CSV table of N, CA and C and ligand atoms in Angstrom, one decimal:
chain,number,residue,atom,x,y,z
A,1,MET,N,-148.4,-55.1,130.7
A,1,MET,CA,-147.6,-54.2,131.6
A,1,MET,C,-147.2,-52.9,130.9
A,2,ILE,N,-147.3,-51.8,131.6
A,2,ILE,CA,-147.0,-50.5,131.0
A,2,ILE,C,-145.7,-50.0,131.7
A,3,ALA,N,-144.8,-49.5,130.8
A,3,ALA,CA,-143.5,-48.9,131.4
A,3,ALA,C,-143.7,-47.4,131.5
A,4,MET,N,-143.3,-46.9,132.7
A,4,MET,CA,-143.5,-45.5,133.0
A,4,MET,C,-142.2,-44.8,133.4
A,5,GLY,N,-142.0,-43.6,133.0
A,5,GLY,CA,-140.8,-42.9,133.4
A,5,GLY,C,-141.0,-41.4,133.3
A,6,CYS,N,-140.3,-40.6,134.0
A,6,CYS,CA,-140.4,-39.2,134.0
A,6,CYS,C,-139.1,-38.5,134.4
A,7,ASP,N,-138.9,-37.2,134.0
A,7,ASP,CA,-137.9,-36.4,134.6
A,7,ASP,C,-138.5,-35.6,135.7
A,8,HIS,N,-137.7,-34.7,136.3
A,8,HIS,CA,-138.2,-33.9,137.4
A,8,HIS,C,-139.4,-33.0,136.9
A,9,GLY,N,-139.4,-32.6,135.7
A,9,GLY,CA,-140.5,-31.7,135.2
A,9,GLY,C,-141.9,-32.5,135.1
A,10,GLY,N,-141.7,-33.8,135.0
A,10,GLY,CA,-143.0,-34.6,134.8
A,10,GLY,C,-143.3,-35.5,136.0
A,11,PHE,N,-142.4,-35.3,137.1
A,11,PHE,CA,-142.5,-36.2,138.3
A,11,PHE,C,-143.9,-36.1,138.9
A,12,ALA,N,-144.4,-34.9,139.2
A,12,ALA,CA,-145.6,-34.8,139.9
A,12,ALA,C,-146.8,-35.4,139.1
A,13,LEU,N,-146.8,-35.1,137.8
A,13,LEU,CA,-147.9,-35.6,137.0
A,13,LEU,C,-147.9,-37.1,136.9
A,14,MET,N,-146.7,-37.7,136.8
A,14,MET,CA,-146.6,-39.1,136.7
A,14,MET,C,-147.1,-39.8,138.0
A,15,GLN,N,-146.9,-39.1,139.2
A,15,GLN,CA,-147.4,-39.7,140.4
A,15,GLN,C,-149.0,-39.7,140.4
A,16,GLN,N,-149.6,-38.7,139.8
A,16,GLN,CA,-151.0,-38.6,139.7
A,16,GLN,C,-151.6,-39.6,138.8
A,17,VAL,N,-150.9,-39.8,137.7
A,17,VAL,CA,-151.3,-40.8,136.7
A,17,VAL,C,-151.1,-42.2,137.3
A,18,LYS,N,-150.1,-42.5,138.1
A,18,LYS,CA,-149.9,-43.8,138.7
A,18,LYS,C,-151.1,-44.0,139.7
A,19,ALA,N,-151.5,-43.0,140.4
A,19,ALA,CA,-152.6,-43.2,141.3
A,19,ALA,C,-153.9,-43.6,140.6
A,20,TYR,N,-154.1,-43.0,139.4
A,20,TYR,CA,-155.2,-43.3,138.5
A,20,TYR,C,-155.1,-44.7,138.1
A,21,LEU,N,-153.9,-45.2,137.6
A,21,LEU,CA,-153.8,-46.5,137.1
A,21,LEU,C,-154.0,-47.5,138.2
A,22,ASP,N,-153.5,-47.2,139.5
A,22,ASP,CA,-153.8,-48.0,140.6
A,22,ASP,C,-155.3,-48.3,140.8
A,23,GLU,N,-156.0,-47.2,140.8
A,23,GLU,CA,-157.5,-47.2,140.9
A,23,GLU,C,-158.1,-48.2,139.9
A,24,LYS,N,-157.6,-48.1,138.7
A,24,LYS,CA,-158.1,-48.8,137.5
A,24,LYS,C,-157.6,-50.3,137.5
A,25,GLY,N,-156.6,-50.6,138.3
A,25,GLY,CA,-156.0,-51.9,138.3
A,25,GLY,C,-155.1,-52.2,137.1
A,26,VAL,N,-154.5,-51.1,136.6
A,26,VAL,CA,-153.6,-51.3,135.4
A,26,VAL,C,-152.2,-51.5,136.0
A,27,ALA,N,-151.6,-52.6,135.5
A,27,ALA,CA,-150.2,-52.9,136.0
A,27,ALA,C,-149.2,-52.0,135.2
A,28,TYR,N,-148.2,-51.5,136.0
A,28,TYR,CA,-147.2,-50.7,135.4
A,28,TYR,C,-145.9,-50.9,136.1
A,29,THR,N,-144.8,-50.6,135.5
A,29,THR,CA,-143.5,-50.6,136.2
A,29,THR,C,-142.9,-49.2,136.1
A,30,ASP,N,-142.5,-48.7,137.2
A,30,ASP,CA,-142.1,-47.3,137.4
A,30,ASP,C,-140.5,-47.3,137.3
A,31,LEU,N,-140.0,-46.7,136.3
A,31,LEU,CA,-138.6,-46.7,136.1
A,31,LEU,C,-137.9,-45.4,136.5
A,32,GLY,N,-138.6,-44.6,137.3
A,32,GLY,CA,-138.1,-43.4,137.8
A,32,GLY,C,-138.3,-42.2,136.8
A,33,CYS,N,-137.9,-41.0,137.2
A,33,CYS,CA,-137.1,-40.7,138.4
A,33,CYS,C,-138.0,-40.8,139.6
A,34,TYR,N,-137.4,-40.7,140.8
A,34,TYR,CA,-138.2,-40.9,142.0
A,34,TYR,C,-138.3,-39.7,143.0
A,35,SER,N,-137.9,-38.5,142.4
A,35,SER,CA,-138.0,-37.3,143.2
A,35,SER,C,-138.0,-36.1,142.2
A,36,GLU,N,-138.1,-34.9,142.7
A,36,GLU,CA,-138.0,-33.7,141.8
A,36,GLU,C,-136.6,-33.2,141.6
A,37,ALA,N,-135.6,-34.0,142.1
A,37,ALA,CA,-134.2,-33.7,141.8
A,37,ALA,C,-134.0,-33.8,140.3
A,38,SER,N,-133.2,-32.9,139.8
A,38,SER,CA,-133.0,-32.8,138.3
A,38,SER,C,-132.3,-34.0,137.7
A,39,VAL,N,-132.9,-34.5,136.7
A,39,VAL,CA,-132.3,-35.6,135.9
A,39,VAL,C,-132.5,-35.3,134.4
A,40,ASP,N,-131.8,-36.0,133.6
A,40,ASP,CA,-131.8,-35.8,132.1
A,40,ASP,C,-132.8,-36.7,131.5
A,41,TYR,N,-133.8,-36.1,130.8
A,41,TYR,CA,-134.9,-37.0,130.2
A,41,TYR,C,-134.5,-38.0,129.2
A,42,PRO,N,-133.4,-37.8,128.4
A,42,PRO,CA,-133.0,-38.8,127.5
A,42,PRO,C,-132.6,-40.2,128.2
A,43,ASP,N,-132.0,-40.0,129.4
A,43,ASP,CA,-131.7,-41.3,130.1
A,43,ASP,C,-132.9,-42.1,130.5
A,44,ILE,N,-134.0,-41.3,130.9
A,44,ILE,CA,-135.2,-42.0,131.3
A,44,ILE,C,-135.9,-42.6,130.1
A,45,ALA,N,-135.9,-41.8,129.0
A,45,ALA,CA,-136.6,-42.3,127.7
A,45,ALA,C,-135.9,-43.6,127.3
A,46,LYS,N,-134.6,-43.6,127.3
A,46,LYS,CA,-133.9,-44.8,126.8
A,46,LYS,C,-134.2,-46.0,127.7
A,47,LYS,N,-134.2,-45.9,129.0
A,47,LYS,CA,-134.5,-47.0,129.9
A,47,LYS,C,-136.0,-47.5,129.7
A,48,VAL,N,-136.9,-46.6,129.7
A,48,VAL,CA,-138.3,-47.0,129.6
A,48,VAL,C,-138.6,-47.6,128.2
A,49,CYS,N,-138.1,-47.0,127.2
A,49,CYS,CA,-138.3,-47.5,125.8
A,49,CYS,C,-137.7,-48.9,125.6
A,50,ALA,N,-136.7,-49.2,126.3
A,50,ALA,CA,-136.1,-50.6,126.2
A,50,ALA,C,-137.1,-51.6,126.7
A,51,GLU,N,-137.9,-51.3,127.7
A,51,GLU,CA,-138.9,-52.2,128.2
A,51,GLU,C,-139.9,-52.6,127.1
A,52,VAL,N,-140.2,-51.6,126.2
A,52,VAL,CA,-141.2,-51.8,125.1
A,52,VAL,C,-140.5,-52.6,124.0
A,53,VAL,N,-139.4,-52.1,123.5
A,53,VAL,CA,-138.8,-52.7,122.3
A,53,VAL,C,-138.2,-54.1,122.6
A,54,GLU,N,-137.9,-54.3,123.9
A,54,GLU,CA,-137.4,-55.7,124.2
A,54,GLU,C,-138.5,-56.6,124.7
A,55,GLY,N,-139.8,-56.1,124.6
A,55,GLY,CA,-140.9,-57.0,124.7
A,55,GLY,C,-141.4,-57.2,126.2
A,56,ARG,N,-140.9,-56.5,127.1
A,56,ARG,CA,-141.3,-56.7,128.5
A,56,ARG,C,-142.6,-55.9,128.8
A,57,CYS,N,-142.8,-54.8,128.1
A,57,CYS,CA,-144.0,-54.0,128.3
A,57,CYS,C,-144.6,-53.7,126.9
A,58,GLU,N,-145.9,-53.5,127.0
A,58,GLU,CA,-146.7,-53.2,125.7
A,58,GLU,C,-146.5,-51.8,125.3
A,59,LYS,N,-146.6,-50.9,126.2
A,59,LYS,CA,-146.6,-49.4,125.8
A,59,LYS,C,-145.8,-48.7,126.9
A,60,ALA,N,-145.4,-47.4,126.6
A,60,ALA,CA,-144.7,-46.6,127.5
A,60,ALA,C,-145.5,-45.3,127.8
A,61,LEU,N,-145.5,-44.8,129.0
A,61,LEU,CA,-146.0,-43.5,129.4
A,61,LEU,C,-144.8,-42.7,129.9
A,62,LEU,N,-144.6,-41.6,129.2
A,62,LEU,CA,-143.4,-40.8,129.5
A,62,LEU,C,-143.8,-39.4,129.9
A,63,PHE,N,-143.1,-38.8,130.8
A,63,PHE,CA,-143.4,-37.4,131.3
A,63,PHE,C,-142.2,-36.6,131.5
A,64,CYS,N,-142.3,-35.4,130.9
A,64,CYS,CA,-141.3,-34.4,131.2
A,64,CYS,C,-142.0,-33.0,131.4
A,65,GLY,N,-141.3,-31.9,131.4
A,65,GLY,CA,-142.0,-30.6,131.6
A,65,GLY,C,-143.0,-30.4,130.5
A,66,THR,N,-142.6,-30.6,129.2
A,66,THR,CA,-143.5,-30.3,128.1
A,66,THR,C,-144.0,-31.6,127.4
A,67,GLY,N,-143.4,-32.7,127.7
A,67,GLY,CA,-143.7,-33.9,126.9
A,67,GLY,C,-142.9,-34.0,125.6
A,68,ILE,N,-142.2,-32.9,125.3
A,68,ILE,CA,-141.6,-32.8,123.9
A,68,ILE,C,-140.2,-33.4,124.0
A,69,GLY,N,-139.4,-33.0,124.9
A,69,GLY,CA,-138.0,-33.5,125.0
A,69,GLY,C,-137.9,-35.0,125.1
A,70,ILE,N,-138.8,-35.5,126.0
A,70,ILE,CA,-138.7,-37.0,126.2
A,70,ILE,C,-139.3,-37.7,125.0
A,71,SER,N,-140.2,-37.1,124.2
A,71,SER,CA,-140.7,-37.7,123.0
A,71,SER,C,-139.6,-37.7,122.0
A,72,MET,N,-138.8,-36.7,121.9
A,72,MET,CA,-137.7,-36.6,120.9
A,72,MET,C,-136.7,-37.7,121.2
A,73,ALA,N,-136.4,-37.9,122.4
A,73,ALA,CA,-135.4,-38.9,122.8
A,73,ALA,C,-136.0,-40.3,122.6
A,74,ALA,N,-137.3,-40.5,122.9
A,74,ALA,CA,-138.0,-41.8,122.7
A,74,ALA,C,-138.0,-42.2,121.3
A,75,ASN,N,-138.2,-41.2,120.4
A,75,ASN,CA,-138.3,-41.5,119.0
A,75,ASN,C,-137.0,-41.9,118.3
A,76,LYS,N,-135.9,-41.7,119.1
A,76,LYS,CA,-134.6,-42.2,118.6
A,76,LYS,C,-134.4,-43.7,118.8
A,77,VAL,N,-135.3,-44.3,119.6
A,77,VAL,CA,-135.1,-45.7,119.9
A,77,VAL,C,-135.9,-46.5,118.8
A,78,LYS,N,-135.2,-47.3,118.1
A,78,LYS,CA,-135.7,-48.1,117.0
A,78,LYS,C,-136.9,-48.9,117.5
A,79,GLY,N,-138.1,-48.8,116.8
A,79,GLY,CA,-139.3,-49.5,117.2
A,79,GLY,C,-140.2,-48.7,118.1
A,80,ILE,N,-139.8,-47.5,118.5
A,80,ILE,CA,-140.7,-46.6,119.3
A,80,ILE,C,-141.3,-45.6,118.4
A,81,ARG,N,-142.7,-45.5,118.5
A,81,ARG,CA,-143.4,-44.4,117.9
A,81,ARG,C,-144.0,-43.6,119.1
A,82,ALA,N,-143.4,-42.5,119.5
A,82,ALA,CA,-143.8,-41.7,120.6
A,82,ALA,C,-144.5,-40.5,120.2
A,83,ALA,N,-145.6,-40.2,120.9
A,83,ALA,CA,-146.4,-39.0,120.6
A,83,ALA,C,-146.5,-38.1,121.8
A,84,ALA,N,-146.1,-36.9,121.6
A,84,ALA,CA,-146.3,-35.9,122.7
A,84,ALA,C,-147.7,-35.3,122.4
A,85,CYS,N,-148.6,-35.4,123.4
A,85,CYS,CA,-150.0,-35.0,123.2
A,85,CYS,C,-150.4,-34.1,124.4
A,86,SER,N,-151.2,-33.1,124.0
A,86,SER,CA,-151.8,-32.3,125.1
A,86,SER,C,-153.3,-32.2,124.9
A,87,ASP,N,-153.9,-33.1,124.1
A,87,ASP,CA,-155.3,-33.1,123.9
A,87,ASP,C,-155.8,-34.5,123.7
A,88,TRP,N,-157.0,-34.8,124.1
A,88,TRP,CA,-157.6,-36.1,124.1
A,88,TRP,C,-157.7,-36.7,122.7
A,89,PHE,N,-158.1,-35.9,121.7
A,89,PHE,CA,-158.2,-36.3,120.3
A,89,PHE,C,-156.9,-36.9,119.8
A,90,SER,N,-155.8,-36.2,120.0
A,90,SER,CA,-154.5,-36.6,119.6
A,90,SER,C,-154.1,-37.9,120.2
A,91,ALA,N,-154.4,-38.0,121.5
A,91,ALA,CA,-154.0,-39.3,122.3
A,91,ALA,C,-154.8,-40.5,121.7
A,92,LYS,N,-156.0,-40.2,121.2
A,92,LYS,CA,-156.8,-41.3,120.6
A,92,LYS,C,-156.3,-41.6,119.2
A,93,PHE,N,-156.2,-40.6,118.4
A,93,PHE,CA,-155.8,-40.8,117.0
A,93,PHE,C,-154.4,-41.3,116.8
A,94,THR,N,-153.5,-41.0,117.8
A,94,THR,CA,-152.2,-41.5,117.6
A,94,THR,C,-152.1,-43.0,117.8
A,95,ARG,N,-153.1,-43.6,118.5
A,95,ARG,CA,-153.3,-45.0,118.5
A,95,ARG,C,-154.0,-45.5,117.2
A,96,LEU,N,-155.1,-44.9,116.9
A,96,LEU,CA,-155.9,-45.4,115.7
A,96,LEU,C,-155.0,-45.3,114.4
A,97,HIS,N,-154.3,-44.2,114.2
A,97,HIS,CA,-153.7,-44.0,112.9
A,97,HIS,C,-152.2,-44.3,112.9
A,98,ASN,N,-151.5,-44.0,114.0
A,98,ASN,CA,-150.0,-44.1,114.1
A,98,ASN,C,-149.5,-45.3,114.8
A,99,ASP,N,-150.4,-46.1,115.4
A,99,ASP,CA,-150.0,-47.2,116.2
A,99,ASP,C,-148.9,-46.8,117.2
A,100,ALA,N,-149.0,-45.6,117.8
A,100,ALA,CA,-148.0,-45.1,118.8
A,100,ALA,C,-147.9,-46.1,119.9
A,101,ASN,N,-146.7,-46.3,120.4
A,101,ASN,CA,-146.5,-47.2,121.5
A,101,ASN,C,-145.9,-46.4,122.7
A,102,ALA,N,-145.8,-45.1,122.6
A,102,ALA,CA,-145.4,-44.3,123.8
A,102,ALA,C,-146.2,-43.0,123.7
A,103,LEU,N,-146.8,-42.7,124.9
A,103,LEU,CA,-147.5,-41.4,125.0
A,103,LEU,C,-146.7,-40.5,125.9
A,104,CYS,N,-146.4,-39.3,125.5
A,104,CYS,CA,-145.6,-38.4,126.3
A,104,CYS,C,-146.4,-37.2,126.7
A,105,LEU,N,-146.3,-36.9,128.0
A,105,LEU,CA,-147.2,-35.8,128.5
A,105,LEU,C,-146.3,-34.8,129.3
A,106,GLY,N,-146.7,-33.6,129.2
A,106,GLY,CA,-146.0,-32.5,129.9
A,106,GLY,C,-146.6,-32.1,131.2
A,107,GLY,N,-145.8,-32.3,132.2
A,107,GLY,CA,-146.3,-31.9,133.6
A,107,GLY,C,-146.5,-30.4,133.8
A,108,ARG,N,-145.9,-29.6,132.9
A,108,ARG,CA,-146.1,-28.2,133.0
A,108,ARG,C,-147.1,-27.7,131.9
A,109,VAL,N,-147.8,-28.7,131.3
A,109,VAL,CA,-148.7,-28.3,130.2
A,109,VAL,C,-150.1,-28.8,130.5
A,110,VAL,N,-150.3,-30.0,130.9
A,110,VAL,CA,-151.6,-30.5,131.1
A,110,VAL,C,-151.9,-30.8,132.6
A,111,GLY,N,-153.1,-30.7,133.0
A,111,GLY,CA,-153.5,-31.0,134.4
A,111,GLY,C,-153.7,-32.5,134.5
A,112,PRO,N,-153.9,-33.0,135.8
A,112,PRO,CA,-154.0,-34.4,136.0
A,112,PRO,C,-155.3,-35.0,135.4
A,113,GLY,N,-156.4,-34.3,135.5
A,113,GLY,CA,-157.7,-34.8,134.9
A,113,GLY,C,-157.6,-35.1,133.5
A,114,LEU,N,-157.1,-34.2,132.7
A,114,LEU,CA,-156.9,-34.4,131.2
A,114,LEU,C,-155.9,-35.5,131.0
A,115,ALA,N,-154.8,-35.5,131.7
A,115,ALA,CA,-153.7,-36.5,131.5
A,115,ALA,C,-154.3,-37.9,131.7
A,116,CYS,N,-155.1,-38.1,132.8
A,116,CYS,CA,-155.6,-39.4,133.0
A,116,CYS,C,-156.6,-39.8,131.9
A,117,GLU,N,-157.4,-38.9,131.4
A,117,GLU,CA,-158.3,-39.2,130.3
A,117,GLU,C,-157.5,-39.6,129.1
A,118,MET,N,-156.4,-38.9,128.8
A,118,MET,CA,-155.6,-39.2,127.7
A,118,MET,C,-154.9,-40.5,127.8
A,119,VAL,N,-154.4,-40.8,129.0
A,119,VAL,CA,-153.8,-42.1,129.3
A,119,VAL,C,-154.8,-43.2,129.0
A,120,ASP,N,-156.0,-43.0,129.5
A,120,ASP,CA,-157.1,-44.0,129.4
A,120,ASP,C,-157.4,-44.3,127.9
A,121,VAL,N,-157.6,-43.3,127.1
A,121,VAL,CA,-157.9,-43.5,125.7
A,121,VAL,C,-156.7,-44.1,125.0
A,122,PHE,N,-155.5,-43.7,125.3
A,122,PHE,CA,-154.3,-44.2,124.7
A,122,PHE,C,-154.2,-45.7,124.9
A,123,LEU,N,-154.4,-46.1,126.2
A,123,LEU,CA,-154.2,-47.5,126.5
A,123,LEU,C,-155.3,-48.4,126.0
A,124,ASN,N,-156.5,-47.8,125.7
A,124,ASN,CA,-157.6,-48.6,125.4
A,124,ASN,C,-158.1,-48.5,124.0
A,125,THR,N,-157.3,-47.9,123.1
A,125,THR,CA,-157.7,-47.7,121.7
A,125,THR,C,-156.7,-48.6,120.9
A,126,GLU,N,-157.4,-49.4,120.0
A,126,GLU,CA,-156.6,-50.3,119.1
A,126,GLU,C,-156.2,-49.6,117.8
A,127,PHE,N,-155.1,-49.9,117.3
A,127,PHE,CA,-154.6,-49.4,116.0
A,127,PHE,C,-155.7,-49.9,114.9
A,128,GLU,N,-156.0,-49.0,114.0
A,128,GLU,CA,-157.0,-49.3,113.0
A,128,GLU,C,-156.5,-50.2,111.9
A,129,GLY,N,-155.2,-50.1,111.6
A,129,GLY,CA,-154.6,-50.9,110.6
A,129,GLY,C,-155.0,-50.4,109.2
A,130,GLY,N,-155.3,-51.3,108.3
A,130,GLY,CA,-155.8,-50.9,106.9
A,130,GLY,C,-154.8,-50.0,106.3
A,131,ARG,N,-155.3,-48.9,105.7
A,131,ARG,CA,-154.5,-47.9,105.0
A,131,ARG,C,-153.3,-47.3,105.8
A,132,HIS,N,-153.5,-47.3,107.2
A,132,HIS,CA,-152.5,-46.8,108.0
A,132,HIS,C,-151.3,-47.7,108.2
A,133,GLN,N,-151.5,-49.0,108.0
A,133,GLN,CA,-150.4,-49.9,108.1
A,133,GLN,C,-149.2,-49.6,107.1
A,134,ALA,N,-149.6,-49.2,105.9
A,134,ALA,CA,-148.6,-48.9,104.8
A,134,ALA,C,-147.8,-47.7,105.3
A,135,ARG,N,-148.4,-46.8,106.0
A,135,ARG,CA,-147.7,-45.6,106.4
A,135,ARG,C,-146.7,-45.9,107.6
A,136,ILE,N,-147.2,-46.8,108.4
A,136,ILE,CA,-146.3,-47.2,109.5
A,136,ILE,C,-145.1,-48.0,108.9
A,137,ASP,N,-145.4,-48.8,107.9
A,137,ASP,CA,-144.3,-49.5,107.2
A,137,ASP,C,-143.3,-48.6,106.6
A,138,LYS,N,-143.8,-47.4,106.1
A,138,LYS,CA,-142.8,-46.4,105.6
A,138,LYS,C,-142.0,-45.8,106.7
A,139,ILE,N,-142.6,-45.6,107.8
A,139,ILE,CA,-141.8,-45.1,109.0
A,139,ILE,C,-140.7,-46.0,109.3
A,140,ILE,N,-141.1,-47.3,109.4
A,140,ILE,CA,-140.2,-48.4,109.7
A,140,ILE,C,-139.0,-48.4,108.7
A,141,ALA,N,-139.4,-48.2,107.4
A,141,ALA,CA,-138.4,-48.3,106.3
A,141,ALA,C,-137.4,-47.1,106.5
A,142,ILE,N,-137.9,-45.9,106.9
A,142,ILE,CA,-137.0,-44.8,107.2
A,142,ILE,C,-136.0,-45.2,108.3
A,143,GLU,N,-136.6,-45.8,109.3
A,143,GLU,CA,-135.8,-46.2,110.5
A,143,GLU,C,-134.7,-47.2,110.1
A,144,ASN,N,-135.1,-48.1,109.2
A,144,ASN,CA,-134.1,-49.1,108.8
A,144,ASN,C,-133.1,-48.6,107.8
A,145,GLU,N,-133.3,-47.4,107.2
A,145,GLU,CA,-132.3,-46.8,106.3
A,145,GLU,C,-131.2,-46.1,107.1
A,146,GLN,N,-131.5,-45.8,108.3
A,146,GLN,CA,-130.5,-45.0,109.1
A,146,GLN,C,-129.2,-45.8,109.3
B,201,LIG,C1,-136.5,-29.8,132.3
B,201,LIG,O1,-136.4,-28.5,132.9
B,201,LIG,C2,-137.3,-29.6,131.0
B,201,LIG,O2,-136.5,-29.1,130.0
B,201,LIG,C3,-137.8,-31.0,130.5
B,201,LIG,O3,-138.6,-31.5,131.5
B,201,LIG,C4,-138.6,-31.0,129.3
B,201,LIG,O4,-139.7,-30.1,129.3
B,201,LIG,C5,-137.9,-30.9,128.0
B,201,LIG,O5,-138.5,-31.0,126.9
């Protein structure tokens, strides 16, 4: 199960990505927002990321205007490694090397075709482990020092 959420800046793009996931038969839970009325992206990030760190969902897809604000908020949640991406290579390598569990996209930055391709590679790429695991462990150590 994938947890999804957006603010008003990411609302339209998230609807397009949802339609893509529907076509592909990928199960997701939509935690809002549900219109283009203004909301605060940290509230959405917190709610969506809880689904991941509490084990109800495997990964999160987050959307705001740039993908940046919602990624900043998501990365404050212990256990979340969120990547704001606007290219396919980064969406792939943030899984391979960073074991990212949240992909953040900007509705004012990327079009729906690229966004869907990024979602696809993000959801279907496994973490490489190996030398990258030690680096993830160091990220976790920083988190645990706070
Ligand atoms: C909302 O206008 C906008 O600031 C937000 O969607 C996001 O882009 C912030 O990073």
